[in-house]
Short mmCIF file of C-alpha atoms and ligand atoms in Angstrom, two decimals:
data_model
loop_
_atom_site.label_atom_id
_atom_site.label_comp_id
_atom_site.label_asym_id
_atom_site.label_seq_id
_atom_site.Cartn_x
_atom_site.Cartn_y
_atom_site.Cartn_z
CA MET A 1 -47.43 -22.61 -1.07
CA ALA A 2 -45.31 -19.98 -2.72
CA ARG A 3 -47.92 -17.43 -1.74
CA ILE A 4 -48.00 -18.46 1.88
CA LEU A 5 -44.24 -18.25 2.16
CA LYS A 6 -43.97 -14.82 0.40
CA TYR A 7 -44.70 -12.68 3.46
CA PRO A 8 -42.59 -14.54 6.02
CA LEU A 9 -39.76 -14.67 3.50
CA THR A 10 -39.86 -10.87 3.11
CA VAL A 11 -39.86 -10.41 6.89
CA LEU A 12 -36.98 -12.79 7.11
CA LEU A 13 -34.95 -10.96 4.48
CA VAL A 14 -35.54 -7.56 6.03
CA THR A 15 -34.59 -8.86 9.48
CA ALA A 16 -31.39 -10.36 8.11
CA ALA A 17 -30.54 -7.15 6.31
CA LEU A 18 -31.02 -4.91 9.38
CA PRO A 19 -27.57 -5.30 10.94
CA ALA A 20 -25.87 -4.67 7.59
CA LEU A 21 -28.09 -1.64 7.11
CA SER A 22 -27.20 -0.28 10.53
CA ALA A 23 -23.49 -0.77 9.87
CA ILE A 24 -23.95 1.29 6.73
CA LEU A 25 -25.77 4.02 8.58
CA THR A 26 -23.50 4.17 11.60
CA GLY A 27 -20.16 3.40 9.87
CA THR A 28 -17.98 0.37 10.29
CA GLY A 29 -17.90 -1.06 13.82
CA GLU A 30 -14.73 -1.74 15.90
CA GLN A 31 -15.04 -5.46 15.28
CA ASP A 32 -15.08 -4.97 11.60
CA PHE A 33 -11.95 -2.87 11.84
CA ALA A 34 -10.24 -5.69 13.79
CA ARG A 35 -11.23 -8.09 11.10
CA LEU A 36 -10.02 -5.72 8.37
CA ARG A 37 -6.67 -5.43 10.28
CA SER A 38 -6.22 -9.25 10.48
CA ALA A 39 -7.03 -9.51 6.74
CA MET A 40 -4.52 -6.70 5.99
CA VAL A 41 -1.76 -8.53 7.85
CA ARG A 42 -2.58 -11.86 6.23
CA ASP A 43 -3.16 -10.75 2.66
CA GLN A 44 -0.77 -7.76 2.29
CA ILE A 45 2.04 -8.37 4.77
CA VAL A 46 2.49 -12.15 5.51
CA ALA A 47 1.61 -12.90 1.88
CA ARG A 48 4.52 -10.80 0.74
CA GLY A 49 6.92 -12.53 3.08
CA VAL A 50 7.21 -10.51 6.27
CA THR A 51 7.49 -13.02 9.19
CA HIS A 52 8.82 -10.86 12.03
CA ARG A 53 6.36 -11.71 14.78
CA ALA A 54 6.47 -8.57 16.86
CA THR A 55 5.93 -6.44 13.70
CA LEU A 56 2.87 -8.53 12.66
CA GLN A 57 1.50 -8.24 16.22
CA ALA A 58 1.91 -4.44 16.23
CA MET A 59 0.30 -4.18 12.73
CA ARG A 60 -2.66 -6.21 14.08
CA THR A 61 -3.02 -4.01 17.11
CA VAL A 62 -2.58 -0.38 16.03
CA GLU A 63 -5.74 1.22 14.76
CA ARG A 64 -4.74 2.60 11.45
CA HIS A 65 -8.19 3.98 10.85
CA LEU A 66 -7.67 6.44 13.71
CA PHE A 67 -4.54 7.90 11.94
CA VAL A 68 -6.54 9.07 8.82
CA ASP A 69 -9.32 11.64 8.43
CA ALA A 70 -12.70 10.09 9.45
CA SER A 71 -13.88 10.30 5.87
CA LEU A 72 -11.17 7.86 4.91
CA SER A 73 -11.43 5.45 7.87
CA SER A 74 -13.28 2.75 5.81
CA ARG A 75 -10.33 2.77 3.44
CA ALA A 76 -7.58 2.66 6.13
CA TYR A 77 -6.76 -1.05 5.69
CA GLU A 78 -6.48 -0.93 1.88
CA ASP A 79 -3.24 -1.97 0.20
CA ASN A 80 -2.06 1.58 -0.63
CA PRO A 81 -0.97 4.94 0.91
CA LEU A 82 -3.71 7.50 1.81
CA PRO A 83 -3.51 11.33 1.88
CA ILE A 84 -3.09 13.01 5.33
CA GLY A 85 -3.16 16.65 4.09
CA TYR A 86 -0.33 19.03 3.26
CA GLY A 87 0.50 16.94 0.17
CA GLN A 88 1.68 14.09 2.45
CA THR A 89 0.61 10.49 2.79
CA ILE A 90 0.41 7.66 5.39
CA SER A 91 2.57 4.90 3.92
CA GLN A 92 1.12 1.66 2.47
CA PRO A 93 0.77 -0.95 5.36
CA PHE A 94 3.13 -3.40 3.74
CA ILE A 95 5.92 -0.75 3.49
CA VAL A 96 5.46 0.20 7.19
CA ALA A 97 5.61 -3.44 8.20
CA TYR A 98 8.56 -4.27 5.93
CA MET A 99 10.65 -1.32 7.16
CA THR A 100 9.85 -2.06 10.78
CA SER A 101 10.68 -5.76 10.47
CA LEU A 102 14.18 -4.82 9.14
CA LEU A 103 14.95 -2.90 12.24
CA ASP A 104 14.55 -5.99 14.42
CA LEU A 105 13.67 -3.86 17.43
CA LYS A 106 14.36 -4.89 21.03
CA PRO A 107 12.14 -3.74 23.93
CA GLU A 108 15.05 -1.64 25.31
CA ASP A 109 15.83 0.19 22.03
CA ARG A 110 15.64 3.94 21.50
CA VAL A 111 14.32 4.69 17.93
CA LEU A 112 14.43 7.80 15.74
CA GLU A 113 11.93 8.34 12.97
CA ILE A 114 12.16 11.13 10.34
CA GLY A 115 8.77 12.08 8.90
CA THR A 116 6.09 11.70 11.59
CA GLY A 117 3.21 12.38 9.16
CA SER A 118 0.13 10.88 10.83
CA GLY A 119 2.11 9.22 13.65
CA TYR A 120 1.08 5.69 12.49
CA GLN A 121 4.62 4.38 11.91
CA ALA A 122 5.69 5.94 15.25
CA ALA A 123 2.82 4.06 17.02
CA ILE A 124 3.92 0.80 15.53
CA LEU A 125 7.53 1.39 16.60
CA ALA A 126 6.39 2.47 20.09
CA ARG A 127 4.69 -0.92 20.62
CA MET A 128 8.03 -2.68 20.03
CA ALA A 129 10.73 -0.40 21.46
CA ASP A 130 11.47 1.58 24.61
CA SER A 131 11.09 4.97 23.25
CA VAL A 132 10.51 6.72 19.93
CA TYR A 133 11.63 10.17 18.83
CA THR A 134 10.00 11.35 15.66
CA ILE A 135 10.68 14.53 13.74
CA GLU A 136 8.16 16.23 11.32
CA ILE A 137 8.88 19.24 9.20
CA VAL A 138 5.21 20.28 8.63
CA LYS A 139 4.36 22.07 11.91
CA GLU A 140 0.63 21.31 11.61
CA LEU A 141 1.22 17.69 11.04
CA ALA A 142 3.58 17.47 14.04
CA ALA A 143 0.99 19.09 16.23
CA SER A 144 -1.86 16.78 15.09
CA ALA A 145 0.23 13.64 15.39
CA LYS A 146 1.44 14.66 18.82
CA LYS A 147 -2.12 15.18 20.03
CA ARG A 148 -3.34 11.89 18.38
CA LEU A 149 -0.54 9.82 19.89
CA GLN A 150 -1.26 11.39 23.31
CA ASP A 151 -4.94 10.72 23.08
CA LEU A 152 -4.26 7.13 22.10
CA GLY A 153 -1.94 6.62 25.09
CA TYR A 154 1.44 6.41 23.31
CA HIS A 155 3.40 7.97 26.10
CA ASN A 156 6.77 6.73 24.90
CA VAL A 157 6.74 8.77 21.68
CA GLU A 158 8.14 12.31 21.50
CA VAL A 159 7.09 14.28 18.43
CA VAL A 160 9.61 17.00 17.52
CA PRO A 161 8.74 19.66 14.86
CA GLY A 162 11.57 20.53 12.60
CA ASP A 163 13.99 19.38 9.84
CA GLY A 164 14.97 15.77 10.52
CA TYR A 165 18.10 16.07 8.37
CA TYR A 166 20.07 16.95 11.59
CA GLY A 167 18.50 14.14 13.67
CA LEU A 168 18.51 14.60 17.42
CA PRO A 169 22.17 14.79 18.58
CA GLY A 170 21.06 15.31 22.21
CA ASN A 171 19.22 11.97 22.31
CA ALA A 172 21.65 9.91 20.27
CA PRO A 173 22.78 7.21 19.78
CA PHE A 174 19.74 5.42 18.36
CA GLN A 175 19.67 1.60 17.94
CA ALA A 176 17.35 2.13 14.93
CA ILE A 177 16.52 5.00 12.62
CA VAL A 178 13.69 4.93 10.04
CA VAL A 179 13.22 7.66 7.40
CA THR A 180 9.81 7.79 5.75
CA ALA A 181 10.56 10.47 3.10
CA ALA A 182 12.92 10.02 0.13
CA ALA A 183 16.22 11.83 0.56
CA GLU A 184 18.72 12.53 -2.26
CA HIS A 185 21.43 11.16 -0.08
CA ILE A 186 21.73 9.60 3.38
CA PRO A 187 22.08 12.58 5.80
CA PRO A 188 25.54 12.25 7.47
CA PRO A 189 24.15 13.40 10.89
CA LEU A 190 21.88 10.38 10.95
CA ILE A 191 24.74 7.94 10.20
CA GLU A 192 26.65 9.67 13.01
CA GLN A 193 23.70 9.17 15.43
CA LEU A 194 23.26 5.49 14.65
CA GLY A 195 24.43 3.36 17.56
CA GLU A 196 26.90 0.48 17.36
CA GLY A 197 25.04 -2.49 15.84
CA GLY A 198 22.31 -0.18 14.81
CA LYS A 199 20.18 -0.27 11.64
CA MET A 200 18.71 2.48 9.54
CA VAL A 201 16.15 2.08 6.79
CA ILE A 202 15.90 4.95 4.38
CA PRO A 203 14.49 5.55 0.89
CA VAL A 204 17.03 7.30 -1.30
CA GLY A 205 16.46 8.94 -4.67
CA SER A 206 14.82 11.97 -6.23
CA GLN A 207 11.15 12.58 -6.50
CA PHE A 208 10.90 11.86 -10.23
CA MET A 209 13.25 8.83 -10.47
CA VAL A 210 13.11 5.37 -9.00
CA GLN A 211 13.93 5.49 -5.29
CA ASN A 212 15.72 2.69 -3.51
CA LEU A 213 14.93 1.43 -0.02
CA ILE A 214 18.38 1.07 1.62
CA LEU A 215 19.37 -0.74 4.83
CA VAL A 216 22.39 0.94 6.57
CA GLU A 217 24.23 -0.94 9.27
CA LYS A 218 26.88 0.11 11.63
CA LYS A 219 29.09 -2.73 12.81
CA LYS A 220 32.36 -2.05 14.78
CA GLY A 221 32.12 1.52 13.48
CA ARG A 222 32.01 0.38 9.93
CA ILE A 223 29.05 1.36 7.73
CA THR A 224 27.53 -1.10 5.18
CA THR A 225 24.62 -0.41 2.86
CA THR A 226 22.31 -2.87 1.20
CA ASN A 227 19.83 -2.04 -1.60
CA LEU A 228 16.50 -3.63 -0.79
CA MET A 229 13.84 -2.67 -3.36
CA PRO A 230 12.49 0.15 -5.51
CA VAL A 231 9.95 2.29 -3.68
CA ARG A 232 8.02 5.53 -4.01
CA PHE A 233 7.88 7.98 -1.10
CA VAL A 234 7.12 11.71 -0.75
CA PRO A 235 10.25 13.84 -0.94
CA PHE A 236 12.46 14.67 2.01
CA THR A 237 12.17 18.44 2.16
CA ARG A 238 14.50 20.99 3.82
CA GLU A 239 13.85 23.92 6.03
CA GLU A 240 15.15 27.01 4.24
CA THR A 241 16.06 29.00 7.33
CA ARG A 242 18.91 27.13 8.75
N1 SAH B 301 5.56 7.94 8.80
C1 SAH B 301 4.39 8.62 8.26
C2 SAH B 301 4.50 8.82 6.78
C3 SAH B 301 4.68 10.20 6.49
S1 SAH B 301 5.03 10.70 4.86
C4 SAH B 301 3.09 7.99 8.75
O1 SAH B 301 3.20 6.88 9.33
O2 SAH B 301 2.07 8.56 8.55
C5 SAH B 301 6.57 11.52 5.20
C6 SAH B 301 6.56 12.69 6.11
O3 SAH B 301 7.96 13.24 6.10
C7 SAH B 301 5.68 13.86 5.68
O4 SAH B 301 4.77 14.15 6.69
C8 SAH B 301 6.66 14.98 5.46
O5 SAH B 301 6.19 16.25 5.83
C9 SAH B 301 7.81 14.57 6.31
N2 SAH B 301 9.18 15.16 5.99
C10 SAH B 301 9.69 15.40 4.74
N3 SAH B 301 10.92 15.98 4.91
C11 SAH B 301 11.18 16.00 6.21
C12 SAH B 301 12.30 16.44 6.94
N4 SAH B 301 13.42 17.02 6.39
N5 SAH B 301 12.24 16.35 8.31
C13 SAH B 301 11.17 15.80 8.97
N6 SAH B 301 10.10 15.40 8.22
C14 SAH B 301 10.08 15.46 6.94
#
């Protein structure tokens, strides 16, 4: 009996293994990425207490694996930041979701981001707000993020190369501002450009010390700040020629 079954069993096993083998040879399929994205939202984001529905929906939709180098796409949904070149990183998914959820964006909001990097955070914001302006100090990253966002159809994002310390006075006020590099202090021009009732989320602290994620709110012209949690971001750098 065992002998009779031996051959069919081998055939059966090889047949069953074929789809897995082809996935290994051709890379992960789109369906697998969608599944990885749902698992990322469930296990890394909802599990840590983020409940803001529009944020969760955006995190389930934006194809994070298209914002990293192809050699890293299989790791795009892991619970950590990933390198994007020039010493910079795409932030950990949970951090992107947490920061976004705090802004409580409305569909009519105009948002400013400092630190475009890969353009991933900008894409998340663009799904929830009217328009996104995002400033990136590394020219090459600004150019590649601009092209990526255009190719993916994010027409409501404007990538601006330059030092985000000064914000974009010509487009202010912004209902929300998100800074994705750690500054030593909150840049006064950004507080200035925050609209009435607006919210800013910014990591503050030096590169070698604990940084704090801070929520800044402007209510009736008054500024309040709330310390949220210790975080670790790449440093906010400054253009020397200004
Ligand atoms: N939001 C990004 C994460 C990028 S990491 C993403 O989703 O991929 C932070 C980025 O801030 C880096 O690309 C860095 O070059 C940029 N940065 C640092 N200081 C800056 C400044 N003063 N103005 C604009 N961008 C800055």
